[in-house]
GROMACS .gro file of C-alpha atoms in nm:
model
  466
    1MET     CA    1   8.191   4.532 -14.257
    2ASN     CA    2   8.208   4.606 -14.621
    3ASN     CA    3   8.391   4.870 -14.814
    4LYS     CA    4   8.224   5.202 -14.853
    5ARG     CA    5   8.296   5.480 -15.100
    6SER     CA    6   8.405   5.532 -16.826
    7LYS     CA    7   8.381   5.724 -17.341
    8THR     CA    8   8.282   5.512 -17.615
    9SER     CA    9   8.485   5.194 -17.609
   10SER     CA   10   8.557   4.938 -17.875
   11ARG     CA   11   8.818   4.667 -17.882
   12ARG     CA   12   9.139   4.848 -17.957
   13SER     CA   13   9.448   4.718 -18.132
   14PRO     CA   14   9.775   4.693 -17.937
   15ALA     CA   15   9.913   4.981 -18.142
   16GLY     CA   16   9.609   5.191 -18.067
   17LEU     CA   17   9.634   5.117 -17.698
   18ALA     CA   18  10.001   5.203 -17.694
   19ALA     CA   19   9.932   5.538 -17.857
   20ALA     CA   20   9.656   5.608 -17.612
   21ALA     CA   21   9.881   5.511 -17.323
   22ALA     CA   22  10.145   5.757 -17.435
   23ALA     CA   23   9.881   6.029 -17.438
   24GLY     CA   24   9.761   5.943 -17.090
   25LEU     CA   25   9.641   5.581 -17.087
   26LEU     CA   26   9.317   5.642 -17.276
   27GLY     CA   27   9.247   5.932 -17.045
   28VAL     CA   28   9.146   5.659 -16.801
   29LEU     CA   29   9.408   5.772 -16.553
   30GLY     CA   30   9.228   6.101 -16.495
   31LEU     CA   31   8.919   6.108 -16.278
   32ALA     CA   32   8.607   6.164 -16.486
   33SER     CA   33   8.409   6.464 -16.373
   34GLY     CA   34   8.125   6.429 -16.620
   35SER     CA   35   7.964   6.707 -16.818
   36ARG     CA   36   7.695   6.930 -16.671
   37ALA     CA   37   7.395   6.966 -16.892
   38ALA     CA   38   7.203   7.291 -16.865
   39ALA     CA   39   6.899   7.266 -16.642
   40THR     CA   40   6.630   7.501 -16.528
   41LEU     CA   41   6.788   7.484 -16.185
   42ALA     CA   42   7.155   7.424 -16.117
   43PRO     CA   43   7.131   7.188 -15.822
   44VAL     CA   44   7.426   6.963 -15.898
   45ALA     CA   45   7.745   7.054 -15.724
   46ARG     CA   46   8.097   6.922 -15.723
   47ALA     CA   47   8.252   7.184 -15.503
   48LEU     CA   48   8.548   6.964 -15.419
   49PRO     CA   49   8.722   6.688 -15.613
   50ASN     CA   50   8.668   6.345 -15.462
   51SER     CA   51   9.025   6.334 -15.335
   52ALA     CA   52   8.968   6.648 -15.127
   53ALA     CA   53   8.649   6.529 -14.959
   54ARG     CA   54   8.666   6.316 -14.647
   55PRO     CA   55   8.499   5.978 -14.696
   56LEU     CA   56   8.272   5.830 -14.434
   57PRO     CA   57   8.419   5.549 -14.218
   58ASN     CA   58   8.468   5.238 -14.427
   59PRO     CA   59   8.627   4.894 -14.375
   60ASP     CA   60   8.788   4.915 -14.720
   61ARG     CA   61   8.996   5.201 -14.580
   62PRO     CA   62   9.198   5.037 -14.301
   63THR     CA   63   9.388   5.263 -14.065
   64THR     CA   64   9.708   5.123 -14.212
   65THR     CA   65   9.700   5.020 -14.575
   66PRO     CA   66  10.008   4.829 -14.692
   67VAL     CA   67  10.201   4.972 -14.983
   68ALA     CA   68  10.403   4.753 -15.214
   69HIS     CA   69  10.724   4.953 -15.190
   70GLY     CA   70  11.007   4.939 -15.437
   71ARG     CA   71  11.030   4.751 -15.762
   72ALA     CA   72  10.809   4.454 -15.822
   73GLU     CA   73  10.963   4.120 -15.909
   74ALA     CA   74  11.050   4.103 -16.276
   75ALA     CA   75  10.792   3.900 -16.460
   76PRO     CA   76  10.945   3.576 -16.591
   77ARG     CA   77  10.948   3.538 -16.965
   78ARG     CA   78  10.789   3.195 -16.954
   79ARG     CA   79  10.413   3.207 -16.915
   80SER     CA   80  10.417   2.921 -16.665
   81GLY     CA   81  10.672   3.107 -16.453
   82PHE     CA   82  10.465   3.425 -16.456
   83CYS     CA   83  10.153   3.240 -16.349
   84GLY     CA   84  10.342   3.043 -16.087
   85LEU     CA   85  10.462   3.366 -15.928
   86LEU     CA   86  10.108   3.507 -15.920
   87VAL     CA   87   9.976   3.189 -15.760
   88SER     CA   88  10.247   3.198 -15.494
   89HIS     CA   89  10.135   3.549 -15.396
   90LEU     CA   90   9.772   3.433 -15.397
   91ASN     CA   91   9.852   3.145 -15.164
   92ARG     CA   92  10.045   3.367 -14.925
   93GLY     CA   93   9.756   3.612 -14.905
   94SER     CA   94   9.476   3.379 -14.800
   95GLY     CA   95   9.380   3.034 -14.687
   96SER     CA   96   9.176   2.987 -15.003
   97GLY     CA   97   9.173   3.201 -15.312
   98GLY     CA   98   9.123   3.219 -15.685
   99LEU     CA   99   9.250   3.442 -15.962
  100MET     CA  100   9.239   3.497 -16.335
  101VAL     CA  101   9.439   3.726 -16.564
  102LEU     CA  102   9.333   3.788 -16.924
  103ASP     CA  103   9.500   3.960 -17.217
  104PRO     CA  104   9.178   4.055 -17.402
  105VAL     CA  105   9.351   4.190 -17.710
  106HIS     CA  106   9.513   3.854 -17.785
  107ARG     CA  107   9.230   3.657 -17.622
  108THR     CA  108   9.484   3.482 -17.400
  109VAL     CA  109   9.438   3.369 -17.042
  110LEU     CA  110   9.774   3.443 -16.882
  111CYS     CA  111   9.695   3.282 -16.550
  112ARG     CA  112   9.414   3.106 -16.372
  113LYS     CA  113   9.389   2.936 -16.036
  114ASN     CA  114   9.057   2.816 -15.891
  115ALA     CA  115   8.904   3.063 -16.136
  116THR     CA  116   8.566   2.888 -16.156
  117VAL     CA  117   8.509   2.846 -15.782
  118PRO     CA  118   8.239   3.084 -15.650
  119ARG     CA  119   8.345   3.302 -15.357
  120PRO     CA  120   8.193   3.589 -15.159
  121LEU     CA  121   8.221   3.910 -15.357
  122ALA     CA  122   8.220   4.173 -15.082
  123SER     CA  123   8.236   4.506 -15.266
  124ASN     CA  124   8.340   4.346 -15.593
  125MET     CA  125   7.962   4.310 -15.615
  126LYS     CA  126   7.960   4.680 -15.698
  127LEU     CA  127   8.124   4.598 -16.033
  128PHE     CA  128   7.807   4.414 -16.134
  129THR     CA  129   7.577   4.682 -15.994
  130THR     CA  130   7.752   4.982 -16.146
  131SER     CA  131   7.821   4.823 -16.485
  132THR     CA  132   7.449   4.753 -16.513
  133ALA     CA  133   7.351   5.103 -16.401
  134LEU     CA  134   7.597   5.282 -16.627
  135THR     CA  135   7.509   5.077 -16.934
  136MET     CA  136   7.132   5.069 -16.895
  137PHE     CA  137   7.075   5.425 -16.773
  138GLY     CA  138   7.356   5.577 -16.983
  139ALA     CA  139   7.656   5.778 -16.866
  140ASN     CA  140   7.482   6.116 -16.887
  141ARG     CA  141   7.151   6.015 -16.732
  142ARG     CA  142   7.040   6.217 -16.427
  143LEU     CA  143   6.786   6.116 -16.164
  144LEU     CA  144   6.512   6.369 -16.095
  145THR     CA  145   6.362   6.489 -15.767
  146ARG     CA  146   6.044   6.687 -15.837
  147LEU     CA  147   5.836   6.944 -15.652
  148PHE     CA  148   5.460   6.971 -15.714
  149ALA     CA  149   5.187   7.203 -15.591
  150SER     CA  150   4.821   7.128 -15.539
  151GLY     CA  151   4.572   7.411 -15.543
  152GLU     CA  152   4.597   7.764 -15.683
  153VAL     CA  153   4.816   8.062 -15.598
  154ASP     CA  154   4.614   8.381 -15.544
  155ARG     CA  155   4.719   8.739 -15.612
  156ARG     CA  156   4.869   8.772 -15.267
  157GLY     CA  157   5.101   8.476 -15.322
  158VAL     CA  158   4.902   8.235 -15.109
  159LEU     CA  159   4.904   7.873 -15.227
  160ARG     CA  160   4.571   7.736 -15.114
  161GLY     CA  161   4.690   7.381 -15.110
  162SER     CA  162   5.004   7.182 -15.038
  163LEU     CA  163   5.351   7.109 -15.177
  164TYR     CA  164   5.465   6.758 -15.268
  165LEU     CA  165   5.832   6.654 -15.278
  166LYS     CA  166   5.859   6.343 -15.495
  167GLY     CA  167   6.177   6.139 -15.478
  168GLY     CA  168   6.341   5.985 -15.782
  169GLY     CA  169   6.600   5.765 -15.612
  170ASP     CA  170   6.883   6.019 -15.615
  171PRO     CA  171   7.149   5.900 -15.365
  172ALA     CA  172   7.326   6.238 -15.381
  173LEU     CA  173   7.033   6.452 -15.264
  174GLY     CA  174   7.130   6.652 -14.958
  175SER     CA  175   7.286   6.965 -14.821
  176PRO     CA  176   7.612   7.124 -14.941
  177ALA     CA  177   7.741   7.109 -14.582
  178PHE     CA  178   7.718   6.728 -14.599
  179TYR     CA  179   7.825   6.637 -14.950
  180ASN     CA  180   8.108   6.889 -14.973
  181ARG     CA  181   8.249   6.728 -14.662
  182PHE     CA  182   8.208   6.363 -14.749
  183SER     CA  183   8.184   6.304 -15.124
  184GLY     CA  184   8.235   6.624 -15.320
  185ILE     CA  185   7.927   6.565 -15.536
  186GLY     CA  186   7.565   6.629 -15.454
  187THR     CA  187   7.222   6.757 -15.545
  188ASN     CA  188   7.128   7.064 -15.342
  189LEU     CA  189   6.777   7.007 -15.206
  190PHE     CA  190   6.758   7.370 -15.098
  191ALA     CA  191   6.770   7.488 -15.460
  192PHE     CA  192   6.392   7.427 -15.464
  193ALA     CA  193   6.344   7.732 -15.241
  194GLY     CA  194   6.441   7.972 -15.518
  195GLN     CA  195   6.187   7.820 -15.754
  196VAL     CA  196   5.910   7.843 -15.495
  197LYS     CA  197   5.986   8.213 -15.459
  198GLN     CA  198   5.996   8.257 -15.838
  199ALA     CA  199   5.653   8.097 -15.860
  200GLY     CA  200   5.527   8.382 -15.644
  201ILE     CA  201   5.445   8.159 -15.348
  202LYS     CA  202   5.472   8.346 -15.020
  203LYS     CA  203   5.247   8.128 -14.808
  204VAL     CA  204   5.125   7.769 -14.816
  205THR     CA  205   4.799   7.696 -14.638
  206GLY     CA  206   4.856   7.322 -14.642
  207ARG     CA  207   5.182   7.146 -14.570
  208LEU     CA  208   5.480   6.984 -14.741
  209TYR     CA  209   5.436   6.615 -14.817
  210ALA     CA  210   5.713   6.367 -14.902
  211ASP     CA  211   5.655   6.095 -15.163
  212ASP     CA  212   5.914   5.815 -15.153
  213THR     CA  213   5.708   5.553 -15.336
  214ILE     CA  214   5.954   5.497 -15.621
  215PHE     CA  215   6.116   5.245 -15.381
  216ASP     CA  216   5.987   5.012 -15.115
  217ARG     CA  217   6.050   5.107 -14.752
  218ARG     CA  218   6.298   4.838 -14.660
  219ARG     CA  219   6.582   5.041 -14.510
  220GLY     CA  220   6.866   4.793 -14.552
  221VAL     CA  221   6.973   4.466 -14.709
  222ALA     CA  222   6.972   4.100 -14.607
  223ASP     CA  223   7.296   4.137 -14.408
  224SER     CA  224   7.116   4.358 -14.153
  225GLY     CA  225   6.772   4.200 -14.172
  226TYR     CA  226   6.673   4.476 -14.418
  227ALA     CA  227   6.724   4.741 -14.150
  228ALA     CA  228   6.983   5.019 -14.153
  229SER     CA  229   7.327   4.917 -14.025
  230SER     CA  230   7.653   5.083 -13.930
  231TYR     CA  231   7.773   5.042 -14.289
  232ILE     CA  232   7.475   5.185 -14.473
  233GLY     CA  233   7.219   5.456 -14.405
  234PRO     CA  234   6.845   5.388 -14.428
  235LEU     CA  235   6.748   5.339 -14.791
  236SER     CA  236   6.466   5.546 -14.937
  237GLY     CA  237   6.331   5.668 -15.268
  238LEU     CA  238   6.360   6.017 -15.116
  239ALA     CA  239   6.677   6.028 -14.907
  240PHE     CA  240   6.871   6.320 -14.764
  241ASN     CA  241   7.241   6.323 -14.675
  242GLU     CA  242   7.267   5.946 -14.731
  243GLY     CA  243   7.021   5.887 -14.447
  244PHE     CA  244   7.215   6.076 -14.181
  245SER     CA  245   7.016   6.297 -13.949
  246SER     CA  246   7.265   6.584 -13.969
  247SER     CA  247   7.553   6.704 -14.186
  248SER     CA  248   7.802   6.567 -13.933
  249GLY     CA  249   7.745   6.212 -14.059
  250VAL     CA  250   7.715   6.063 -13.711
  251SER     CA  251   7.365   5.915 -13.663
  252PHE     CA  252   7.089   5.794 -13.894
  253THR     CA  253   6.731   5.915 -13.924
  254SER     CA  254   6.440   5.676 -13.885
  255ASP     CA  255   6.240   5.830 -14.173
  256PRO     CA  256   6.457   5.962 -14.460
  257ALA     CA  257   6.171   6.103 -14.667
  258LYS     CA  258   6.016   6.288 -14.377
  259LEU     CA  259   6.359   6.430 -14.288
  260ALA     CA  260   6.404   6.560 -14.645
  261ALA     CA  261   6.065   6.731 -14.634
  262ALA     CA  262   6.134   6.879 -14.289
  263LYS     CA  263   6.470   7.017 -14.403
  264LEU     CA  264   6.314   7.177 -14.711
  265ALA     CA  265   6.022   7.321 -14.512
  266ALA     CA  266   6.264   7.474 -14.262
  267PHE     CA  267   6.467   7.629 -14.543
  268LEU     CA  268   6.154   7.768 -14.708
  269ARG     CA  269   6.060   7.931 -14.379
  270LYS     CA  270   6.411   8.074 -14.356
  271ARG     CA  271   6.367   8.222 -14.703
  272GLY     CA  272   6.042   8.391 -14.602
  273VAL     CA  273   5.782   8.141 -14.723
  274GLN     CA  274   5.515   8.078 -14.463
  275ILE     CA  275   5.461   7.705 -14.432
  276THR     CA  276   5.400   7.480 -14.133
  277PRO     CA  277   5.702   7.284 -14.009
  278ASN     CA  278   5.473   6.982 -13.966
  279VAL     CA  279   5.548   6.765 -14.268
  280ALA     CA  280   5.413   6.420 -14.356
  281VAL     CA  281   5.468   6.130 -14.596
  282ARG     CA  282   5.201   6.088 -14.862
  283ARG     CA  283   5.182   5.968 -15.221
  284LEU     CA  284   5.148   6.239 -15.486
  285PRO     CA  285   4.784   6.254 -15.604
  286SER     CA  286   4.730   6.118 -15.953
  287ALA     CA  287   4.553   6.438 -16.057
  288GLY     CA  288   4.511   6.797 -15.951
  289THR     CA  289   4.877   6.889 -15.907
  290THR     CA  290   5.120   7.102 -16.106
  291ARG     CA  291   5.492   7.045 -16.125
  292LEU     CA  292   5.683   7.351 -16.012
  293GLU     CA  293   6.034   7.228 -16.089
  294PHE     CA  294   6.281   6.943 -16.068
  295LEU     CA  295   6.634   6.891 -15.943
  296ALA     CA  296   6.871   6.680 -16.152
  297SER     CA  297   7.125   6.456 -15.984
  298PRO     CA  298   7.490   6.434 -16.085
  299THR     CA  299   7.531   6.229 -16.402
  300MET     CA  300   7.513   5.853 -16.377
  301THR     CA  301   7.887   5.830 -16.440
  302GLN     CA  302   7.949   6.060 -16.143
  303LEU     CA  303   7.721   5.848 -15.925
  304VAL     CA  304   7.896   5.532 -16.043
  305GLN     CA  305   8.236   5.687 -15.978
  306GLU     CA  306   8.141   5.773 -15.621
  307THR     CA  307   8.006   5.421 -15.577
  308ASP     CA  308   8.317   5.244 -15.704
  309VAL     CA  309   8.603   5.478 -15.615
  310GLU     CA  310   8.492   5.530 -15.256
  311SER     CA  311   8.302   5.198 -15.239
  312ASN     CA  312   7.991   5.380 -15.120
  313ASN     CA  313   7.739   5.123 -14.998
  314PHE     CA  314   7.449   5.368 -14.981
  315TYR     CA  315   7.496   5.471 -15.345
  316ALA     CA  316   7.525   5.108 -15.456
  317GLU     CA  317   7.204   5.000 -15.287
  318THR     CA  318   7.014   5.306 -15.407
  319LEU     CA  319   7.131   5.247 -15.764
  320LEU     CA  320   7.023   4.883 -15.739
  321LYS     CA  321   6.672   4.979 -15.635
  322GLY     CA  322   6.671   5.237 -15.913
  323ILE     CA  323   6.763   4.967 -16.163
  324GLY     CA  324   6.470   4.761 -16.036
  325ALA     CA  325   6.232   5.058 -16.055
  326ARG     CA  326   6.332   5.153 -16.411
  327PHE     CA  327   6.416   4.820 -16.573
  328GLY     CA  328   6.268   4.555 -16.344
  329SER     CA  329   5.950   4.475 -16.158
  330GLY     CA  330   5.976   4.756 -15.902
  331GLY     CA  331   6.196   4.963 -15.675
  332THR     CA  332   6.318   4.678 -15.457
  333THR     CA  333   6.653   4.515 -15.389
  334ALA     CA  334   6.528   4.185 -15.528
  335ALA     CA  335   6.398   4.341 -15.851
  336GLY     CA  336   6.726   4.526 -15.909
  337ALA     CA  337   6.929   4.213 -15.834
  338ALA     CA  338   6.733   4.017 -16.095
  339VAL     CA  339   6.816   4.279 -16.360
  340VAL     CA  340   7.184   4.272 -16.260
  341GLU     CA  341   7.194   3.895 -16.294
  342ARG     CA  342   7.042   3.918 -16.643
  343PHE     CA  343   7.292   4.186 -16.741
  344ALA     CA  344   7.580   3.962 -16.629
  345ARG     CA  345   7.448   3.672 -16.837
  346ARG     CA  346   7.433   3.904 -17.138
  347HIS     CA  347   7.810   3.938 -17.104
  348HIS     CA  348   7.867   3.562 -17.063
  349SER     CA  349   7.923   3.619 -16.694
  350ALA     CA  350   7.727   3.517 -16.386
  351VAL     CA  351   7.663   3.643 -16.036
  352ARG     CA  352   7.445   3.554 -15.742
  353ALA     CA  353   7.318   3.898 -15.647
  354VAL     CA  354   7.160   3.940 -15.304
  355ASP     CA  355   7.220   4.314 -15.274
  356GLY     CA  356   7.399   4.588 -15.465
  357SER     CA  357   7.692   4.668 -15.239
  358GLY     CA  358   7.827   4.330 -15.136
  359LEU     CA  359   7.744   4.373 -14.768
  360THR     CA  360   7.563   4.039 -14.765
  361ARG     CA  361   7.791   3.736 -14.774
  362GLY     CA  362   7.555   3.556 -15.010
  363ASN     CA  363   7.668   3.769 -15.305
  364SER     CA  364   7.902   3.543 -15.499
  365SER     CA  365   8.080   3.495 -15.830
  366THR     CA  366   8.409   3.365 -15.965
  367PRO     CA  367   8.728   3.531 -16.091
  368ALA     CA  368   8.647   3.401 -16.439
  369HIS     CA  369   8.301   3.558 -16.438
  370ILE     CA  370   8.431   3.892 -16.310
  371VAL     CA  371   8.692   3.896 -16.585
  372ARG     CA  372   8.424   3.817 -16.842
  373LEU     CA  373   8.210   4.104 -16.713
  374LEU     CA  374   8.503   4.347 -16.731
  375GLU     CA  375   8.593   4.221 -17.077
  376GLY     CA  376   8.233   4.256 -17.193
  377MET     CA  377   8.217   4.613 -17.067
  378ARG     CA  378   8.500   4.711 -17.303
  379ALA     CA  379   8.261   4.656 -17.594
  380GLU     CA  380   7.986   4.870 -17.442
  381PRO     CA  381   7.951   5.236 -17.548
  382VAL     CA  382   8.021   5.332 -17.185
  383GLY     CA  383   8.316   5.093 -17.154
  384ASP     CA  384   8.595   5.349 -17.128
  385GLN     CA  385   8.385   5.557 -16.889
  386PHE     CA  386   8.327   5.253 -16.669
  387ALA     CA  387   8.703   5.199 -16.641
  388LYS     CA  388   8.755   5.567 -16.554
  389ASP     CA  389   8.501   5.535 -16.276
  390LEU     CA  390   8.715   5.280 -16.088
  391ALA     CA  391   8.975   5.377 -15.828
  392LEU     CA  392   9.325   5.449 -15.961
  393ALA     CA  393   9.599   5.256 -15.784
  394GLY     CA  394   9.815   5.481 -15.569
  395HIS     CA  395   9.599   5.785 -15.634
  396SER     CA  396   9.230   5.763 -15.545
  397GLY     CA  397   8.962   5.605 -15.334
  398THR     CA  398   9.015   5.279 -15.151
  399VAL     CA  399   9.353   5.220 -15.322
  400ALA     CA  400   9.489   5.574 -15.279
  401ASP     CA  401   9.767   5.442 -15.054
  402ARG     CA  402   9.823   5.108 -15.221
  403MET     CA  403  10.062   4.990 -15.494
  404ARG     CA  404  10.267   5.307 -15.479
  405GLY     CA  405  10.613   5.273 -15.629
  406THR     CA  406  10.518   4.967 -15.836
  407PRO     CA  407  10.425   4.928 -16.204
  408ALA     CA  408  10.060   4.925 -16.091
  409ASP     CA  409  10.088   5.280 -15.956
  410GLY     CA  410   9.881   5.500 -16.187
  411ARG     CA  411   9.827   5.210 -16.429
  412CYS     CA  412   9.556   4.997 -16.266
  413ARG     CA  413   9.189   5.086 -16.224
  414THR     CA  414   9.052   4.862 -15.951
  415LYS     CA  415   8.766   4.767 -15.722
  416THR     CA  416   8.838   4.643 -15.373
  417GLY     CA  417   8.618   4.423 -15.156
  418THR     CA  418   8.630   4.353 -14.783
  419ILE     CA  419   8.412   4.164 -14.540
  420SER     CA  420   8.515   3.939 -14.253
  421GLY     CA  421   8.762   3.679 -14.381
  422VAL     CA  422   8.732   3.806 -14.740
  423SER     CA  423   8.953   4.041 -14.942
  424ASN     CA  424   8.920   4.095 -15.317
  425LEU     CA  425   9.076   4.309 -15.589
  426SER     CA  426   8.969   4.318 -15.954
  427GLY     CA  427   9.005   4.555 -16.246
  428TYR     CA  428   9.203   4.671 -16.545
  429CYS     CA  429   9.578   4.734 -16.574
  430PHE     CA  430   9.754   4.905 -16.864
  431ASN     CA  431  10.102   4.762 -16.897
  432LYS     CA  432  10.411   4.949 -17.015
  433SER     CA  433  10.350   4.855 -17.378
  434GLY     CA  434  10.004   5.005 -17.362
  435ARG     CA  435   9.810   4.678 -17.360
  436VAL     CA  436   9.512   4.637 -17.132
  437MET     CA  437   9.509   4.344 -16.890
  438ILE     CA  438   9.203   4.230 -16.694
  439PHE     CA  439   9.239   4.055 -16.362
  440SER     CA  440   9.037   3.933 -16.066
  441ILE     CA  441   9.163   3.815 -15.728
  442LEU     CA  442   8.912   3.669 -15.482
  443MET     CA  443   9.053   3.568 -15.143
  444SER     CA  444   8.862   3.373 -14.879
  445GLY     CA  445   8.988   3.249 -14.546
  446VAL     CA  446   9.182   3.570 -14.495
  447GLY     CA  447   9.339   3.589 -14.151
  448LYS     CA  448   9.535   3.911 -14.180
  449LEU     CA  449   9.390   4.178 -14.406
  450SER     CA  450   9.716   4.367 -14.443
  451ARG     CA  451   9.886   4.052 -14.575
  452ALA     CA  452   9.607   3.993 -14.825
  453HIS     CA  453   9.636   4.351 -14.948
  454TYR     CA  454  10.012   4.325 -14.979
  455GLU     CA  455   9.997   4.009 -15.190
  456GLN     CA  456   9.719   4.154 -15.407
  457ASP     CA  457   9.938   4.460 -15.462
  458ARG     CA  458  10.225   4.238 -15.577
  459ILE     CA  459   9.998   4.052 -15.819
  460ALA     CA  460   9.866   4.377 -15.968
  461ALA     CA  461  10.222   4.508 -16.000
  462LEU     CA  462  10.327   4.197 -16.190
  463VAL     CA  463  10.025   4.222 -16.419
  464ALA     CA  464  10.092   4.589 -16.492
  465GLY     CA  465  10.464   4.525 -16.542
  466ARG     CA  466  10.424   4.235 -16.781
   0.00000   0.00000   0.00000
């Protein structure tokens, strides 16, 4: 029930922000594509821009998304009047809600209402997950999937041993037929076939093994009893096509790692390499193997952009386990959540993290803490990139059809959040004078989602038009 589918930043002066806005709002209004570092293989693909790919079904993309048509109400000159208008929209949107609006340049809170009351985050949880991933891994970091061989290759091209496919927690690993259709970015698993041929391997006497041990084998999060659900594919340290059994994106596999190995083995056979189609899951031996090659994922900023713009639950949960594997006690949801909570505290924020996507209702924070996180990210080296990796109002992702024709259109970078009875919107707006504004709206007790969206759109328009 949750929603599916940033360059060096320092605190800028109002004049500097205004100049940047005139040149294109810090470049934040354009989708970041990320640079492609040279690699031995070229597995990373972005054949289509995100806007051209068709996202998987997602509750943050209702069939009808309200648009705040026409001109927004003129913001009153008096601060109390401005805040009063925001609060009236908040109250009309939900039975219970909180908000906060900050002018970080002047260190002024422009409005707050129930800003310190914890509420369910829904996919606003992804703000905590992706800010941690982008900052700690770095914007240009790539996740590696590696192929190893055991045994020797004789003069006839026979590998007297086996191949091992070792996962590195890349959520984008899959087939071009899948990721060109659904996300526009991906790591082509089949690129390994060329390297096997280049290594002179024509036949493998053993088999292809899959090693997914970078993560645990819990397939979901607490919301689904740690099993796969309709809103997230089965999690794995070696996944393929986001856990779907085919490129159509209809049904899930029961064993993601084994599926990845089976798909690669079948492609190797198609390319003329003799290898049994019978694959298995086994840990890579600690000795006696040679690495043939690796595939590099899209950059971390591309992975974060897919996570936040399209509110991709599978990417969020995979990144969280990756955070745990690299910076915590292991590749588990709990280990990643502990790192995310520490990262929030580092920015004078706080979050109760149960998962990485917000699918579980137990994820909670406050508007004040979200604003503090977003403010803190502006001082990080990846701060501008983080803002770029959020959905642009009226143009991309889960807000592509929202806030059109208002001052927020093309001026607000946002993250949505939707679960039953909950609707949230947080992010950055650049107003007409070029100043950045940070806001967070958390609505509980929502009866009609379209009404909540409409009132959130009006609040964002007022913030951007101030």
